[in-house]
Tab-separated table of C-alpha atoms in Angstrom:
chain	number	residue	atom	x	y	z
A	1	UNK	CA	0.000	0.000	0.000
A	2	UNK	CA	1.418	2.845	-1.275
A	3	UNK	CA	2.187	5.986	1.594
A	4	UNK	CA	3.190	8.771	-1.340
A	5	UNK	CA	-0.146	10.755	-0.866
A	6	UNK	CA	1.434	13.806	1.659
A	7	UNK	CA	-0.393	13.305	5.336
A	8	UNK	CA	-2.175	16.363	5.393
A	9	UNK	CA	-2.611	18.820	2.782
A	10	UNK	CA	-5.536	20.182	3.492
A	11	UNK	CA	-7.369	21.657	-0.468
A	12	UNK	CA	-11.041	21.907	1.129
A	13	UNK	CA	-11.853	23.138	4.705
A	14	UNK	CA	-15.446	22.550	5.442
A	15	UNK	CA	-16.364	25.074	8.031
A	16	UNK	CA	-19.179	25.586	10.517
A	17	UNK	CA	-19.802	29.211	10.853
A	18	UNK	CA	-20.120	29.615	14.480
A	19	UNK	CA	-16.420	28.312	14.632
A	20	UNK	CA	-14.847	30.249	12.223
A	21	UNK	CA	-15.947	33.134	14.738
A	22	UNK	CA	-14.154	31.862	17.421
A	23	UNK	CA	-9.724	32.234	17.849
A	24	UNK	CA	-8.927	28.970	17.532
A	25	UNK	CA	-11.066	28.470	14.353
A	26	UNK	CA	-9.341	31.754	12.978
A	27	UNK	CA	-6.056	30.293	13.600
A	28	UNK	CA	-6.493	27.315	11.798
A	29	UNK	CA	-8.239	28.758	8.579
A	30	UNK	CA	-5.036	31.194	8.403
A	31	UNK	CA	-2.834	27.863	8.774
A	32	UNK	CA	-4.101	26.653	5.716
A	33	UNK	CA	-4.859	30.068	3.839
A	34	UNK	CA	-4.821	27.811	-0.008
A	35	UNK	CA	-7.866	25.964	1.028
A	36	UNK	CA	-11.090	26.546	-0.216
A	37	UNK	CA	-13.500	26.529	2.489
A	38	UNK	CA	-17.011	25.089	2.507
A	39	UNK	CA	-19.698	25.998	4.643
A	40	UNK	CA	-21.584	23.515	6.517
A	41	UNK	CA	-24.503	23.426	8.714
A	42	UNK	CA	-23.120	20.495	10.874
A	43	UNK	CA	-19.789	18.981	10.754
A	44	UNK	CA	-21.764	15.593	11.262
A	45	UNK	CA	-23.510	15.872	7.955
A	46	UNK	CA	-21.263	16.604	5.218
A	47	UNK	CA	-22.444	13.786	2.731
A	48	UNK	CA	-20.074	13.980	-0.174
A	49	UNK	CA	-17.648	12.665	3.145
A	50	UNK	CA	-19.877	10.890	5.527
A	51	UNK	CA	-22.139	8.336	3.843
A	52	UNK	CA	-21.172	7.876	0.555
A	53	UNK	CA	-19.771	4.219	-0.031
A	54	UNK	CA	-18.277	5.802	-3.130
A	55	UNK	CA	-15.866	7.494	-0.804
A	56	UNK	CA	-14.585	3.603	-0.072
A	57	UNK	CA	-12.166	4.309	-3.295
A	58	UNK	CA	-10.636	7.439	-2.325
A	59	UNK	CA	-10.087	6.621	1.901
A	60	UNK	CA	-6.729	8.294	1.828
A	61	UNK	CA	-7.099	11.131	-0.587
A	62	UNK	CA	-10.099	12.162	1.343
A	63	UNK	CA	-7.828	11.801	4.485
A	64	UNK	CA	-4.917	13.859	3.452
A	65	UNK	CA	-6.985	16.677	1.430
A	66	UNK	CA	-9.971	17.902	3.469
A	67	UNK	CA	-10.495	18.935	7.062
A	68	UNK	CA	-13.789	19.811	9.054
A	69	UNK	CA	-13.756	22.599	11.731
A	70	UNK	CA	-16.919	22.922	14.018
A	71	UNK	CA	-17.609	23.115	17.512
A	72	UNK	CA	-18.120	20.573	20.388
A	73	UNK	CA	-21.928	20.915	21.409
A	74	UNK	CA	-21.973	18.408	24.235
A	75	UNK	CA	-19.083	18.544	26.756
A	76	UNK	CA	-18.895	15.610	29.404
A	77	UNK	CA	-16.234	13.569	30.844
A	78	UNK	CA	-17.120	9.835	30.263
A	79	UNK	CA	-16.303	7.423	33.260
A	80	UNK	CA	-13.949	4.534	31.528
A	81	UNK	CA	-12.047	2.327	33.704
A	82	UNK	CA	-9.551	0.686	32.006
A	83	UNK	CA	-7.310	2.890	30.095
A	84	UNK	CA	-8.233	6.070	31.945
A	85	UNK	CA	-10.213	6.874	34.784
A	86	UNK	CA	-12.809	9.938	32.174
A	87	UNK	CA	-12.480	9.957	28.570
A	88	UNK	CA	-12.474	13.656	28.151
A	89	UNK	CA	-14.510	15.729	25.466
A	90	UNK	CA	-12.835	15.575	22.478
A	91	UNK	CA	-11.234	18.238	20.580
A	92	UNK	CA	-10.939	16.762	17.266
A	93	UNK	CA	-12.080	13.392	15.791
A	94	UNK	CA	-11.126	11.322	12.537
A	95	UNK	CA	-7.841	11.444	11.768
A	96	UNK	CA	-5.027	11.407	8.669
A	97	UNK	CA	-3.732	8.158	9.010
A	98	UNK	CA	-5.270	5.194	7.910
A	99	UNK	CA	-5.086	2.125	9.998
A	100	UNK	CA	-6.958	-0.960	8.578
A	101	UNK	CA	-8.454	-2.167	11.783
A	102	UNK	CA	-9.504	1.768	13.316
A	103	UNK	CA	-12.692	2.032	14.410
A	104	UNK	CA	-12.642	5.569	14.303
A	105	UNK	CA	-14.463	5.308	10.532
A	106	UNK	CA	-17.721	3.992	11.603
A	107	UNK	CA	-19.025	6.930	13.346
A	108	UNK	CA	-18.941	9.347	10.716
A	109	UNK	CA	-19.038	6.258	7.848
A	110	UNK	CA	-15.992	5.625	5.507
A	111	UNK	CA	-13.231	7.662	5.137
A	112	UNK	CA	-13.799	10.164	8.150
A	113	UNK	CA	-10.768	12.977	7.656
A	114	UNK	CA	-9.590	15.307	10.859
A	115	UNK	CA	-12.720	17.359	12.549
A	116	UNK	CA	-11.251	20.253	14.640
A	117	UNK	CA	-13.430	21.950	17.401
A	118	UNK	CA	-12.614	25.394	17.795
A	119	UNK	CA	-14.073	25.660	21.153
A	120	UNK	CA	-11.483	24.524	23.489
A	121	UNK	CA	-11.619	27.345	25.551
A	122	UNK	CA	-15.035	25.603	27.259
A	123	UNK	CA	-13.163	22.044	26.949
A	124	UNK	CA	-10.403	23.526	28.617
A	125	UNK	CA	-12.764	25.443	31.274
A	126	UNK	CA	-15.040	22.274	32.118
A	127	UNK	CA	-12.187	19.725	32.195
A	128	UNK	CA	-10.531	22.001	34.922
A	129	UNK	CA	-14.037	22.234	37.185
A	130	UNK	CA	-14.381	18.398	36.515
A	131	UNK	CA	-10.606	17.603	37.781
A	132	UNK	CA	-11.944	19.959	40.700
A	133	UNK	CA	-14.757	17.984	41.646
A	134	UNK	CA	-12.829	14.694	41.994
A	135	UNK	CA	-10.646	16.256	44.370
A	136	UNK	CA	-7.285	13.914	45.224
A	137	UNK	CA	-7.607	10.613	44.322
A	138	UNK	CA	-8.102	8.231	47.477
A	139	UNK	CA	-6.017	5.479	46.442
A	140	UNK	CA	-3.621	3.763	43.445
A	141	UNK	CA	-5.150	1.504	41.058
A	142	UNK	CA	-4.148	0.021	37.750
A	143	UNK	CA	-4.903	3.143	35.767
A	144	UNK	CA	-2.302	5.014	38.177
A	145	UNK	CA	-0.993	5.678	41.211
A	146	UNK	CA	-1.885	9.293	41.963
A	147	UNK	CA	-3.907	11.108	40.064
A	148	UNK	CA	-7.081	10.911	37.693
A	149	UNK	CA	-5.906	9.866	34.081
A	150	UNK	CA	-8.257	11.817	30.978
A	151	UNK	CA	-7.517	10.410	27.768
A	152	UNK	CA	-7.736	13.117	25.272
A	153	UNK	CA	-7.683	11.155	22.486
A	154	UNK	CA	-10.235	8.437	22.096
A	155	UNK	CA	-11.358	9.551	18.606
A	156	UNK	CA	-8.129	10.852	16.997
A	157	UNK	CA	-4.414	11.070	17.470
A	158	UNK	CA	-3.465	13.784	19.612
A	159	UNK	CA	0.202	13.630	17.325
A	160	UNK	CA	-1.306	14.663	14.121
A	161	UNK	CA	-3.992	16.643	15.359
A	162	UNK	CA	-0.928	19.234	16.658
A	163	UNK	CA	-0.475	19.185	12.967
A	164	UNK	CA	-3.595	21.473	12.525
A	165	UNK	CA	-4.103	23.267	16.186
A	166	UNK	CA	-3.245	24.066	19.300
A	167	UNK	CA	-5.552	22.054	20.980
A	168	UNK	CA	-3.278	19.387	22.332
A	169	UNK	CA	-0.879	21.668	23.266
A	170	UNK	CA	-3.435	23.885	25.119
A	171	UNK	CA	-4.491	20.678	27.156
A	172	UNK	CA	-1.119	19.174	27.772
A	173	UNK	CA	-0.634	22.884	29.273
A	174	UNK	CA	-3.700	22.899	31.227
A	175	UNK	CA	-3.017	19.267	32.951
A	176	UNK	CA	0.605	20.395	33.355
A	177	UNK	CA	-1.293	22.682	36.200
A	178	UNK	CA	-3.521	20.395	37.462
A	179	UNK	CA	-1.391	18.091	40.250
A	180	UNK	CA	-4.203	15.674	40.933
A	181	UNK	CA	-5.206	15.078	37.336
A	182	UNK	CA	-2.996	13.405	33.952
A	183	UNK	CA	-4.047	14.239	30.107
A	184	UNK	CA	-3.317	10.442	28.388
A	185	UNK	CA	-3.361	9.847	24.632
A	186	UNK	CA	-2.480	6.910	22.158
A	187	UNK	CA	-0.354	7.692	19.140
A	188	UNK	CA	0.894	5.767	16.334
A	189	UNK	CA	2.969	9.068	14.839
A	190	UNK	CA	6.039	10.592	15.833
A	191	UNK	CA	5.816	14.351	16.290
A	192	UNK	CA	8.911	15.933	17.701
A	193	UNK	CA	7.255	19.429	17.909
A	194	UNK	CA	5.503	17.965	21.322
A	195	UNK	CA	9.004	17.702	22.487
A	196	UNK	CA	9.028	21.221	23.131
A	197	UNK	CA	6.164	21.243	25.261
A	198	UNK	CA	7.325	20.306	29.161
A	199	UNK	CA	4.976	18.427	30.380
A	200	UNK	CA	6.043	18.158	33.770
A	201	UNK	CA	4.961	14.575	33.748
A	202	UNK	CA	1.296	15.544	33.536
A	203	UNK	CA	0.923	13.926	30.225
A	204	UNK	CA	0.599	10.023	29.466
A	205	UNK	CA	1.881	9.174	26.011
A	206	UNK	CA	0.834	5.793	24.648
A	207	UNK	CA	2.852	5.126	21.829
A	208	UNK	CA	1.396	1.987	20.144
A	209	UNK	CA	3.404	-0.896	18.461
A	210	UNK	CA	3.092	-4.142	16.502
A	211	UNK	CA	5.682	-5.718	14.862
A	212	UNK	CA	7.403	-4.288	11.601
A	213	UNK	CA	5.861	-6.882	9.049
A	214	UNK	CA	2.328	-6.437	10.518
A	215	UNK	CA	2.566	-2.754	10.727
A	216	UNK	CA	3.558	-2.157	7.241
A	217	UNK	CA	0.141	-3.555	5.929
A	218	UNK	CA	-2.142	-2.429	8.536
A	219	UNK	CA	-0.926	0.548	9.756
A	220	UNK	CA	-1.089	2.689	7.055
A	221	UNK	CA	0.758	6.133	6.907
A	222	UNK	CA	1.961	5.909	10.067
A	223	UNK	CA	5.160	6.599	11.515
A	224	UNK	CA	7.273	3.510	11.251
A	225	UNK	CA	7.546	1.324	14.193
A	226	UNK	CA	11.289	1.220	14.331
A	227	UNK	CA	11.073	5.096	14.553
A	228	UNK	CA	8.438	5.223	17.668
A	229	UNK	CA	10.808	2.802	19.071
A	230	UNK	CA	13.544	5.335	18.889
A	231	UNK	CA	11.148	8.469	20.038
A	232	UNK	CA	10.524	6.742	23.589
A	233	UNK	CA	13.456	7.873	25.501
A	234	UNK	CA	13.112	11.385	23.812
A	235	UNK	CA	9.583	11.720	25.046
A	236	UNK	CA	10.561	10.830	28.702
A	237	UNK	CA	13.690	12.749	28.197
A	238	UNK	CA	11.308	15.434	27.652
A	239	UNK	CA	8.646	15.031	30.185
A	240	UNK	CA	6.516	12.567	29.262
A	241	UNK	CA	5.206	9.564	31.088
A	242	UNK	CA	5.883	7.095	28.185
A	243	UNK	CA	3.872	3.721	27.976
A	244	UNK	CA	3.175	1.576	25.451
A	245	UNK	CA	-0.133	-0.263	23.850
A	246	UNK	CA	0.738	-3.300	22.241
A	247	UNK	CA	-1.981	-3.342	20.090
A	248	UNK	CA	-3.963	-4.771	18.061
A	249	UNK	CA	-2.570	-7.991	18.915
A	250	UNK	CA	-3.150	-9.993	15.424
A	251	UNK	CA	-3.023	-13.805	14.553
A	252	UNK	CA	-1.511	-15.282	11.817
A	253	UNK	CA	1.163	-17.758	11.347
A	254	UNK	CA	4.470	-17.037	13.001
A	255	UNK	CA	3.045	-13.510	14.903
A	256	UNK	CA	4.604	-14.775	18.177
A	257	UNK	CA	8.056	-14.922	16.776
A	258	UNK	CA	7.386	-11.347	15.341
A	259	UNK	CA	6.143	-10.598	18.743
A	260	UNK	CA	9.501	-11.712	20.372
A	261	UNK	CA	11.245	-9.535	17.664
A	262	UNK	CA	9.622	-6.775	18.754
A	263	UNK	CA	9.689	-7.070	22.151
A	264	UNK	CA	13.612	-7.317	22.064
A	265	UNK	CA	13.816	-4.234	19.903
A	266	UNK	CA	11.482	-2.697	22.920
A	267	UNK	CA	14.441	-3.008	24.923
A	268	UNK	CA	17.187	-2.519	22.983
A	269	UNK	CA	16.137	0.570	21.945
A	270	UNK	CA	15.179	2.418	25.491
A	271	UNK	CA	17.007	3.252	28.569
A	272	UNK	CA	16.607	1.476	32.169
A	273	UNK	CA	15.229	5.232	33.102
A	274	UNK	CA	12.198	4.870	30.281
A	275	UNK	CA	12.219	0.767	31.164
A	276	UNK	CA	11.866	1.841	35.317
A	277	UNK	CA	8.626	3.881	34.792
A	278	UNK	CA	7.388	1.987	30.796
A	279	UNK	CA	3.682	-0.268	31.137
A	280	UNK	CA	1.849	-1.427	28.730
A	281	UNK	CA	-2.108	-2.317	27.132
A	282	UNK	CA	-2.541	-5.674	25.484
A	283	UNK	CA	-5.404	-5.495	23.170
A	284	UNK	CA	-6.527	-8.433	21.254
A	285	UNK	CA	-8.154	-7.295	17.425
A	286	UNK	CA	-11.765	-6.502	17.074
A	287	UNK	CA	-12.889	-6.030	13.809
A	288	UNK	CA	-16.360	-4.946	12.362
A	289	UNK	CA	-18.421	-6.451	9.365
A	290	UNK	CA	-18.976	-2.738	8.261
A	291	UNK	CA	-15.593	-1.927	8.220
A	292	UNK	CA	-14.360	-5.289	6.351
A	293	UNK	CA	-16.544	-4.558	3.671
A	294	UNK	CA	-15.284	-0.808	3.512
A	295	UNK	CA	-11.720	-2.058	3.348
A	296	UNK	CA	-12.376	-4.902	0.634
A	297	UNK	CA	-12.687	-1.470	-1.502
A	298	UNK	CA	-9.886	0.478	-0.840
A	299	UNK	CA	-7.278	-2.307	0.631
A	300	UNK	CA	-8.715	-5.846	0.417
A	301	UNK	CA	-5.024	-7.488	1.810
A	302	UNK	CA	-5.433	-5.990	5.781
A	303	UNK	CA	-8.571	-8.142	5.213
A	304	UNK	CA	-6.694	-12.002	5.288
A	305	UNK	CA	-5.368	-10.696	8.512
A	306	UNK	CA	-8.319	-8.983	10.192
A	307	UNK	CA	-11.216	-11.033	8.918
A	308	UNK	CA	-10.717	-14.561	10.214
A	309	UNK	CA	-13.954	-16.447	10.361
A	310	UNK	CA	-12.253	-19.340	11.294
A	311	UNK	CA	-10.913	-17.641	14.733
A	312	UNK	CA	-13.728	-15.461	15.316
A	313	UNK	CA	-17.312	-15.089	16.441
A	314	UNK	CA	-19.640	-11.935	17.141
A	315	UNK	CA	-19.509	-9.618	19.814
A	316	UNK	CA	-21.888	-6.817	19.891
A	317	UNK	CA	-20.708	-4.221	21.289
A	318	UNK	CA	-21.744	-1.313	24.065
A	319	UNK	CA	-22.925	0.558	21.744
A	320	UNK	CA	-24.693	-1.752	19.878
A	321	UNK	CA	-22.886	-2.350	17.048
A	322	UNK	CA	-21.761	-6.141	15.307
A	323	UNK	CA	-17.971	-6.768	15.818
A	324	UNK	CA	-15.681	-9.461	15.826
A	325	UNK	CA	-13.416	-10.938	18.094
A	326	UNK	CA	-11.245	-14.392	18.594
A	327	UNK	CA	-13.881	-17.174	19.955
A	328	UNK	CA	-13.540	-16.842	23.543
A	329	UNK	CA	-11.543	-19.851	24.758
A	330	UNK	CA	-9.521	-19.813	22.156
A	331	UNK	CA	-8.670	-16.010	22.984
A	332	UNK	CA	-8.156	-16.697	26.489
A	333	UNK	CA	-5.241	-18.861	25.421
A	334	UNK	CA	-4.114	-16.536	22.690
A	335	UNK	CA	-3.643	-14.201	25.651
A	336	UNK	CA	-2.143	-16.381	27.845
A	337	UNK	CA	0.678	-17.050	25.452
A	338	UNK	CA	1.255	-13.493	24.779
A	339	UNK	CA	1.627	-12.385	28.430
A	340	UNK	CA	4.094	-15.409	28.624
A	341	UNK	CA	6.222	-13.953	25.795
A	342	UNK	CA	6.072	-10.649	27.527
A	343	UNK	CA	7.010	-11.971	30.684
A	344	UNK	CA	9.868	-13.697	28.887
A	345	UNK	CA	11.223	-11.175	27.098
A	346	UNK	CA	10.517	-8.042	28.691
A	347	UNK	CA	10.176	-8.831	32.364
A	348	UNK	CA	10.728	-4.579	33.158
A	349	UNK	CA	7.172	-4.329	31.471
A	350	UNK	CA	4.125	-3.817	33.302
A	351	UNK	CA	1.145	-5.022	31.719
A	352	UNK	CA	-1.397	-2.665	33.084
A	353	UNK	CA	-4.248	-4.604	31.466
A	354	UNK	CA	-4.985	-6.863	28.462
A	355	UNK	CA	-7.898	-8.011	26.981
C-alpha cells in the first residue's frame, strides 16, 4: 500500500460558521490560507464525506486533502475504567492516518478525515471544574498511582492533530497545572514538535506498536515502528510519562516470533530510566463487518489478517454495534501465550491490562 499521498494537505476546509468566529477556528483557517473553504450546517452531515460508499475508493485522498472545523456541542467527561479513569470531550475526531483495523471510521461512515473543534476554551474550562470535583484521588489503582488519568484522544491522534491546532498543546498545558489530574493519549505518529512542550509529567503518552511486518500492511501512513521505538526515551527525556499499547494484537502464522522480535527491539532501543517507569495495554483485534466490507474497496489485503472467520465469532458491542473478536476460549489462550512472551522477554514491562 502505497504511503506517497502527503499526510495532510488540506485543499477543502469545510467550516461551521459559528467556529470560524471563534480564535482557535481563525487560527487554523489562516494555517491553511490555499484551502477553499465550505460551509456547513453540521460537521456531522457533510455527505459527499460521511455516507457515501463511493468514498470507499478514495479513503486516503479524502484523508490527506480535506479537514472539518466545528464546535463541540456536548461537553462531558465519560467514566472509563480501564485505560483512563474519564475519557475527556474531544477536541478533534477522525484522523489522517489510515489504519486498517480503526474504528474511528464507523461513526462518521468511511473515510472520516480530521474534525477540529474550535471551542477549546469551554473544553479547557469544564475539564478544569471536573478535575476539581474529583478532588485527590483516594487510592492507586491500575490506571495510576496518583492522580485521575483523561484520555484526550479516544477519537483521533493527539500527534497529528498538533499538525492542525493548538488544541493538544493547550491541554497538555492545562493538565501540566492540574497536580491531581494526567491528560493520556495513544499515538501511532512521531511528532517531535511535542518535544518542546514540558509536560512536567502531567501527560501520558501511549505510543502503540506491533511488529514491523504487521505494521507495514495495517498501519497505514503511520510513523514507522522502528522510529516510535527510537522516540521513547526522547519523550521521557522530555517530560513525558511514556507507555506503550501493544496493540492490536493480530493472529496469523508465526506472529509470536514477530512478537519476540519486537519485544527485544522494545528493549534494545530504550534506557533502564524509560524501562523503570514503561507499562503497557494488550489489546486483542476486534474487527467490524462494516468496516471489512469498507476495506475490501480500498485495501482488500489488511482483510486475510483482520477477517478470520475461522478464529472469530460476534460480539456486539456497548454501543450496539456487530464486531468481531477471537472465539472466547480460544482467545483466552491466545492471551495467555502473549503475556508469557512478555514476561519472557521483557520482564521490566508492566502489563497494566490486556484483553
Amino acid at each position: 500500500m502505497s504511503t506517497s499521498t502527503p499526510l495532510l494537505s488540506p485543499t477543502r476546509i469545510y467550516v461551521e460558521p459559528a467556529a470560524a468566529l471563534l480564535p482557535r477556528g481563525r487560527e487554523v483557517l489562516d494555517r491553511f490560507p490555499d484551502a477553499d473553504r465550505v460551509e456547513v450546517d453540521s460537521h456531522w452531515r457533510i455527505p459527499e464525506l460521511h455516507g457515501d460508499e463511493a468514498n470507499a475508493r478514495r479513503w486516503v485522498r479524502i484523508k490527506s486533502e480535506a479537514l472539518v472545523l466545528g464546535v463541540k456541542k456536548s461537553l462531558s467527561a465519560r467514566p472509563n475504567g480501564r485505560s483512563a479513569h474519564f475519557i475527556a470531550p474531544s477536541t478533534a475526531n477522525g484522523c489522517a492516518m489510515a489504519c486498517a483495523y480503526c474504528y474511528v471510521p464507523r461513526r462518521k461512515g468511511y473515510s472520516n478525515p480530521i474534525t477540529v473543534f474550535a471551542n477549546i476554551e469551554q473544553i479547557t474550562g469544564y475539564l478544569a471544574r471536573h478535575v476539581a470535583r474529583q478532588g485527590p484521588m483516594a487510592e492507586p489503582g491500575q490506571i495510576d498511582d496518583h492522580a485521575w488519568v483523561y484520555d484526550i484522544g479516544e477519537n483521533s491522534d493527539c500527534s497529528v492533530d498538533a499538525m492542525v491546532s493548538d488544541n493538544v498543546k493547550d491541554l497538555v498545558g492545562l493538565f501540566r497545572g492540574l497536580p491531581t489530574a494526567k491528560a493520556s493519549f495513544a499515538t501511532k505518529y512521531v511528532n517531535r514538535d511535542l518535544l518542546q512542550w514540558d509536560p512536567q509529567g502531567r501527560t501520558r503518552i501511549r505510543f502503540s506498536l506491533m511488529p514491523e511486518r504487521t505494521a507495514k500492511l495495517l498501519d497505514i501512513r503511520t510513523t514507522p515502528v522502528a522510529e516510535r521505538l527510537a522516540a521513547l526515551d526522547d519523550f521521557r527525556d522530555a517530560g513525558y510519562e511514556v507507555h506503550v499499547n501493544l496493540s492490536p494484537v493480530v493472529v496469523y502464522d508465526g506472529w509470536l516470533e514477530d512478537w519476540r522480535q519486537l519485544l527485544d527491539s522494545l528493549g534494545d532501543a530504550t534506557s533502564s530510566a524509560t524501562r523503570d517507569q514503561l507499562a503497557a495495554e494488550v489489546i486483542m483485534l476486534t474487527h467490524n463487518q462494516p468496516l471489512h466490507e469498507v476495506n475490501l474497496r480500498w485495501h482488500p489485503r489488511a482483510e486475510d489478517l483482520l477477517w478470520r472467520p475461522d478464529l472469530q465469532e460476534v460480539k456486539r458491542s456497548e454501543g450496539g454495534g456487530i464486531n468481531v473478536r477471537y472465539r472466547r476460549g480460544l482467545k483466552r489462550d491466545l492471551l495467555d501465550s502473549f503475556l508469557a512472551l512478555v514476561e519472557a522477554h521483557a520482564p521490566y514491562l508492566r502489563v497494566r491490562y490486556a484483553f
